Short mmCIF file of C-alpha atoms in Angstrom, two decimals:
data_model
loop_
_atom_site.label_atom_id
_atom_site.label_comp_id
_atom_site.label_asym_id
_atom_site.label_seq_id
_atom_site.Cartn_x
_atom_site.Cartn_y
_atom_site.Cartn_z
CA UNK O 1 -10.53 -44.53 -118.72
CA UNK O 2 -7.98 -44.94 -116.23
CA UNK O 3 -6.48 -42.52 -114.12
CA UNK O 4 -3.28 -40.80 -115.18
CA UNK O 5 -0.30 -41.81 -112.15
CA UNK O 6 1.52 -38.35 -110.90
CA UNK O 7 3.17 -37.06 -107.50
CA UNK O 8 4.17 -34.22 -106.51
CA UNK O 9 7.12 -33.40 -104.31
CA UNK O 10 8.10 -30.34 -102.33
CA UNK O 11 9.89 -29.02 -100.02
CA UNK O 12 9.40 -27.81 -96.47
CA UNK O 13 10.75 -24.10 -96.40
CA UNK O 14 12.84 -22.39 -93.30
CA UNK O 15 14.14 -25.40 -91.46
CA UNK O 16 16.70 -24.02 -89.28
CA UNK O 17 20.67 -24.78 -88.75
CA UNK O 18 19.96 -27.55 -86.54
CA UNK O 19 21.76 -27.70 -83.20
CA UNK O 20 22.67 -31.11 -80.95
CA UNK O 21 19.42 -31.34 -78.86
CA UNK O 22 17.17 -30.14 -81.85
CA UNK O 23 13.62 -31.68 -81.62
CA UNK O 24 13.44 -31.98 -85.68
CA UNK O 25 9.94 -33.70 -85.72
CA UNK O 26 8.47 -30.28 -83.94
CA UNK O 27 10.68 -28.46 -86.58
CA UNK O 28 9.49 -29.83 -89.34
CA UNK O 29 6.15 -29.98 -88.50
CA UNK O 30 5.78 -26.45 -86.96
CA UNK O 31 7.40 -24.93 -90.60
CA UNK O 32 5.01 -27.37 -92.71
CA UNK O 33 2.32 -25.54 -90.46
CA UNK O 34 3.68 -22.28 -91.26
CA UNK O 35 3.75 -22.20 -94.79
CA UNK O 36 0.78 -24.06 -95.12
CA UNK O 37 1.87 -26.98 -95.87
CA UNK O 38 1.18 -29.37 -93.93
CA UNK O 39 1.26 -33.32 -93.55
CA UNK O 40 -1.24 -35.16 -94.78
CA UNK O 41 -2.07 -39.23 -94.45
CA UNK O 42 -0.17 -41.11 -96.50
CA UNK O 43 2.91 -38.74 -97.94
CA UNK O 44 6.10 -39.52 -97.22
CA UNK O 45 8.88 -37.57 -95.60
CA UNK O 46 12.90 -37.80 -96.87
CA UNK O 47 14.71 -35.72 -93.96
CA UNK O 48 18.08 -35.54 -94.95
CA UNK O 49 20.68 -37.64 -92.94
CA UNK O 50 22.74 -34.67 -92.08
CA UNK O 51 19.55 -32.81 -90.20
CA UNK O 52 19.23 -36.27 -88.04
CA UNK O 53 23.49 -36.45 -87.25
CA UNK O 54 23.71 -32.80 -86.04
CA UNK O 55 20.27 -33.17 -83.64
CA UNK O 56 21.32 -36.41 -82.26
CA UNK O 57 25.34 -35.00 -81.24
CA UNK O 58 26.94 -36.94 -83.85
CA UNK O 59 29.85 -34.40 -85.15
CA UNK O 60 33.33 -34.62 -84.12
CA UNK O 61 36.04 -32.46 -83.42
CA UNK O 62 39.12 -33.71 -84.99
CA UNK O 63 41.36 -32.12 -82.22
CA UNK O 64 40.01 -35.36 -79.93
CA UNK O 65 40.23 -38.46 -82.39
CA UNK O 66 43.09 -40.40 -81.48
CA UNK O 67 44.75 -41.87 -84.50
CA UNK O 68 45.88 -45.90 -84.19
CA UNK O 69 49.12 -46.68 -86.66
CA UNK O 70 46.35 -48.20 -89.17
CA UNK O 71 44.74 -44.89 -89.70
CA UNK O 72 48.33 -43.79 -90.27
CA UNK O 73 49.13 -45.88 -92.61
CA UNK O 74 45.85 -45.93 -94.65
CA UNK O 75 46.42 -41.32 -94.50
CA UNK O 76 49.48 -42.15 -95.63
CA UNK O 77 48.44 -44.54 -98.83
CA UNK O 78 45.56 -41.96 -99.65
CA UNK O 79 46.91 -38.83 -98.90
CA UNK O 80 44.10 -37.89 -96.37
CA UNK O 81 43.91 -36.65 -92.89
CA UNK O 82 45.19 -38.86 -90.49
CA UNK O 83 42.13 -38.15 -88.31
CA UNK O 84 39.68 -38.19 -90.59
CA UNK O 85 40.67 -42.12 -91.52
CA UNK O 86 40.38 -42.60 -87.95
CA UNK O 87 36.97 -42.06 -87.64
CA UNK O 88 36.24 -43.85 -91.57
CA UNK O 89 37.79 -46.50 -89.93
CA UNK O 90 35.83 -46.34 -86.56
CA UNK O 91 32.98 -46.40 -88.59
CA UNK O 92 33.78 -49.36 -91.22
CA UNK O 93 33.52 -53.45 -91.41
CA UNK O 94 36.26 -53.11 -93.73
CA UNK O 95 38.20 -50.78 -96.16
CA UNK O 96 36.64 -52.19 -100.11
CA UNK O 97 39.41 -49.95 -102.10
CA UNK O 98 42.23 -47.64 -101.21
CA UNK O 99 44.04 -45.45 -103.53
CA UNK O 100 45.32 -41.94 -103.28
CA UNK O 101 42.12 -39.43 -102.90
CA UNK O 102 39.88 -42.86 -102.49
CA UNK O 103 38.92 -44.78 -99.76
CA UNK O 104 35.90 -46.61 -100.27
CA UNK O 105 34.62 -48.74 -97.07
CA UNK O 106 31.27 -50.88 -96.30
CA UNK O 107 29.93 -48.86 -93.81
CA UNK O 108 28.54 -50.83 -90.01
CA UNK O 109 25.28 -50.21 -91.29
CA UNK O 110 25.95 -52.60 -94.24
CA UNK O 111 26.75 -50.24 -97.01
CA UNK O 112 29.28 -50.06 -99.16
CA UNK O 113 29.96 -45.74 -99.83
CA UNK O 114 33.12 -43.40 -99.86
CA UNK O 115 35.00 -43.20 -96.68
CA UNK O 116 32.09 -44.53 -94.44
CA UNK O 117 29.41 -41.72 -95.41
CA UNK O 118 32.35 -38.95 -93.02
CA UNK O 119 30.68 -35.45 -94.21
CA UNK O 120 32.39 -32.03 -93.42
CA UNK O 121 30.32 -30.00 -95.79
CA UNK O 122 27.17 -27.84 -94.68
CA UNK O 123 28.63 -28.09 -90.68
CA UNK O 124 29.82 -25.44 -88.41
CA UNK O 125 34.04 -25.49 -88.24
CA UNK O 126 33.52 -27.77 -91.36
CA UNK O 127 37.81 -27.95 -91.44
CA UNK O 128 38.18 -29.20 -87.68
CA UNK O 129 35.40 -31.44 -87.32
CA UNK O 130 33.36 -33.80 -89.07
CA UNK O 131 29.86 -35.43 -88.61
CA UNK O 132 29.13 -39.52 -89.12
CA UNK O 133 26.30 -40.86 -90.18
CA UNK O 134 23.18 -41.76 -87.22
CA UNK O 135 24.16 -44.99 -85.00
CA UNK O 136 20.42 -46.19 -85.92
CA UNK O 137 18.72 -44.17 -88.65
CA UNK O 138 15.71 -47.23 -88.95
CA UNK O 139 15.37 -46.34 -85.10
CA UNK O 140 15.76 -42.41 -85.86
CA UNK O 141 13.54 -43.18 -88.41
CA UNK O 142 10.82 -44.40 -86.14
CA UNK O 143 11.16 -42.44 -84.03
CA UNK O 144 10.31 -39.45 -86.16
CA UNK O 145 7.29 -40.80 -87.15
CA UNK O 146 6.18 -41.23 -84.58
CA UNK O 147 6.28 -38.02 -83.17
CA UNK O 148 4.62 -36.86 -86.30
CA UNK O 149 1.94 -39.64 -85.51
CA UNK O 150 1.64 -37.97 -82.26
CA UNK O 151 1.94 -34.39 -83.41
CA UNK O 152 -0.30 -34.20 -86.06
CA UNK O 153 -2.57 -37.28 -86.27
CA UNK O 154 -1.13 -38.77 -89.43
CA UNK O 155 0.75 -41.95 -90.67
CA UNK O 156 3.46 -41.40 -93.11
CA UNK O 157 6.47 -43.01 -93.84
CA UNK O 158 9.87 -41.53 -93.10
CA UNK O 159 12.76 -42.05 -95.25
CA UNK O 160 16.29 -40.86 -94.12
CA UNK O 161 18.40 -39.90 -96.58
CA UNK O 162 21.89 -40.06 -97.56
CA UNK O 163 24.54 -39.10 -100.95
CA UNK O 164 25.91 -41.90 -102.53
CA UNK O 165 28.43 -42.20 -105.74
CA UNK O 166 28.03 -45.56 -108.13
CA UNK O 167 29.96 -47.87 -108.75
CA UNK O 168 30.93 -47.94 -112.83
CA UNK O 169 28.66 -44.19 -112.92
CA UNK O 170 29.51 -40.66 -112.36
CA UNK O 171 27.52 -38.43 -109.54
CA UNK O 172 26.20 -38.58 -106.97
CA UNK O 173 22.68 -39.73 -106.16
CA UNK O 174 19.90 -40.13 -102.95
CA UNK O 175 20.06 -43.09 -101.30
CA UNK O 176 17.92 -44.67 -97.93
CA UNK O 177 19.87 -45.27 -95.05
CA UNK O 178 16.88 -45.45 -92.64
CA UNK O 179 13.56 -46.04 -92.78
CA UNK O 180 9.63 -46.27 -90.65
CA UNK O 181 6.45 -47.05 -92.02
CA UNK O 182 7.08 -48.38 -95.60
CA UNK O 183 8.73 -51.24 -97.24
CA UNK O 184 11.95 -50.40 -97.91
CA UNK O 185 11.86 -53.38 -100.92
CA UNK O 186 8.57 -53.50 -103.48
CA UNK O 187 9.00 -57.29 -104.37
CA UNK O 188 7.58 -57.62 -107.81
CA UNK O 189 9.01 -60.95 -108.11
CA UNK O 190 5.45 -63.06 -109.31
CA UNK O 191 3.91 -60.03 -111.01
CA UNK O 192 3.24 -60.32 -114.97
CA UNK O 193 4.62 -57.90 -117.82
CA UNK O 194 2.26 -56.31 -120.15
CA UNK O 195 2.84 -59.21 -122.56
CA UNK O 196 1.68 -61.43 -119.32
CA UNK O 197 5.63 -62.73 -118.83
CA UNK O 198 5.57 -63.54 -115.13
CA UNK O 199 8.62 -61.63 -113.32
CA UNK O 200 10.87 -63.59 -111.99
CA UNK O 201 13.34 -61.58 -110.38
CA UNK O 202 12.61 -57.60 -110.87
CA UNK O 203 12.67 -55.83 -106.82
CA UNK O 204 12.57 -52.15 -107.02
CA UNK O 205 14.68 -50.13 -104.80
CA UNK O 206 11.80 -47.85 -103.48
CA UNK O 207 13.13 -46.39 -100.75
CA UNK O 208 16.50 -45.34 -102.72
CA UNK O 209 13.85 -44.45 -105.48
CA UNK O 210 11.84 -42.01 -103.20
CA UNK O 211 15.66 -40.80 -102.05
CA UNK O 212 16.92 -40.17 -104.64
CA UNK O 213 13.76 -38.08 -106.24
CA UNK O 214 13.34 -36.10 -102.63
CA UNK O 215 17.11 -35.09 -104.01
CA UNK O 216 16.32 -33.51 -107.28
CA UNK O 217 15.10 -30.50 -104.34
CA UNK O 218 17.60 -31.40 -101.33
CA UNK O 219 20.79 -30.91 -103.21
CA UNK O 220 23.97 -30.75 -102.09
CA UNK O 221 25.11 -27.33 -101.58
CA UNK O 222 23.51 -24.41 -99.84
CA UNK O 223 20.33 -25.18 -101.16
CA UNK O 224 19.10 -25.34 -97.14
CA UNK O 225 16.20 -28.29 -97.54
CA UNK O 226 17.11 -30.86 -95.89
CA UNK O 227 13.40 -32.02 -95.58
CA UNK O 228 11.01 -32.78 -98.45
CA UNK O 229 7.56 -34.53 -98.40
CA UNK O 230 6.71 -37.00 -101.67
CA UNK O 231 2.73 -36.99 -101.77
CA UNK O 232 0.32 -39.02 -104.10
CA UNK O 233 2.03 -42.43 -104.40
CA UNK O 234 0.38 -45.24 -103.64
CA UNK O 235 2.49 -45.91 -100.31
CA UNK O 236 0.94 -48.58 -97.85
CA UNK O 237 1.71 -48.59 -94.64
CA UNK O 238 4.60 -51.17 -93.98
CA UNK O 239 7.57 -52.54 -91.77
CA UNK O 240 11.23 -51.85 -93.50
CA UNK O 241 14.42 -51.53 -92.71
CA UNK O 242 16.89 -49.48 -94.55
CA UNK O 243 19.31 -53.19 -94.04
CA UNK O 244 16.37 -54.98 -96.55
CA UNK O 245 18.27 -52.77 -99.01
CA UNK O 246 21.63 -54.42 -98.38
CA UNK O 247 22.71 -57.29 -101.12
CA UNK O 248 23.73 -60.76 -99.54
CA UNK O 249 27.87 -61.45 -99.70
CA UNK O 250 26.84 -64.48 -101.12
CA UNK O 251 25.03 -62.74 -104.08
CA UNK O 252 27.70 -60.09 -104.84
CA UNK O 253 29.52 -60.38 -107.45
CA UNK O 254 31.82 -58.07 -107.42
CA UNK O 255 33.71 -58.49 -103.76
#
């Protein structure tokens, strides 16, 4: 009889409010050990991009933002703070959609999201500042994985997650914006279904699925659980990048 597939997920408790320069690898490993939940070989650690951005000093004071004419014009069109719009444009490669209350951009990292991923929730002085996404989330994930390997002598996969809305669907889901140690996309082409039919186009957004599973525990309000461990999945160590999840423009029917 085949074993029934299963996995578990748990939040690492008591992660403090992160400050610029904090060593989040040490904080996560120390809190996990203190809770009797040490990371194990083959685990996947999903970390909220928010604490990575905080540790990397990506919080920007709005008072220091110089507003361009393009940002001022777009702010009037969308009824948004011109300083926020300026930061959005600095993080974007193009504006996908804009209307009152809505600004959707293609981020410099390649994905499409609202407001270039800028966030004002769960940060100090949230009305007067904004938090940008990490400069290079894949590199941040790789650095975190290396630090955990050195501290704990275990190999884990790392996903840095953010919350995104989706076209034609209501509500946010967790997505991977940084990946290290695992494949971001699983290519199932060539495998067969239950009836022996060969799969020809199926690819699984593996890192996004991990991010969304973790998002059920991490939350977006006052939960305070920015680090989630997923255990028990058959996740082989492999090179991966969050950019693998971005659809090539020539294959995009909507842009």
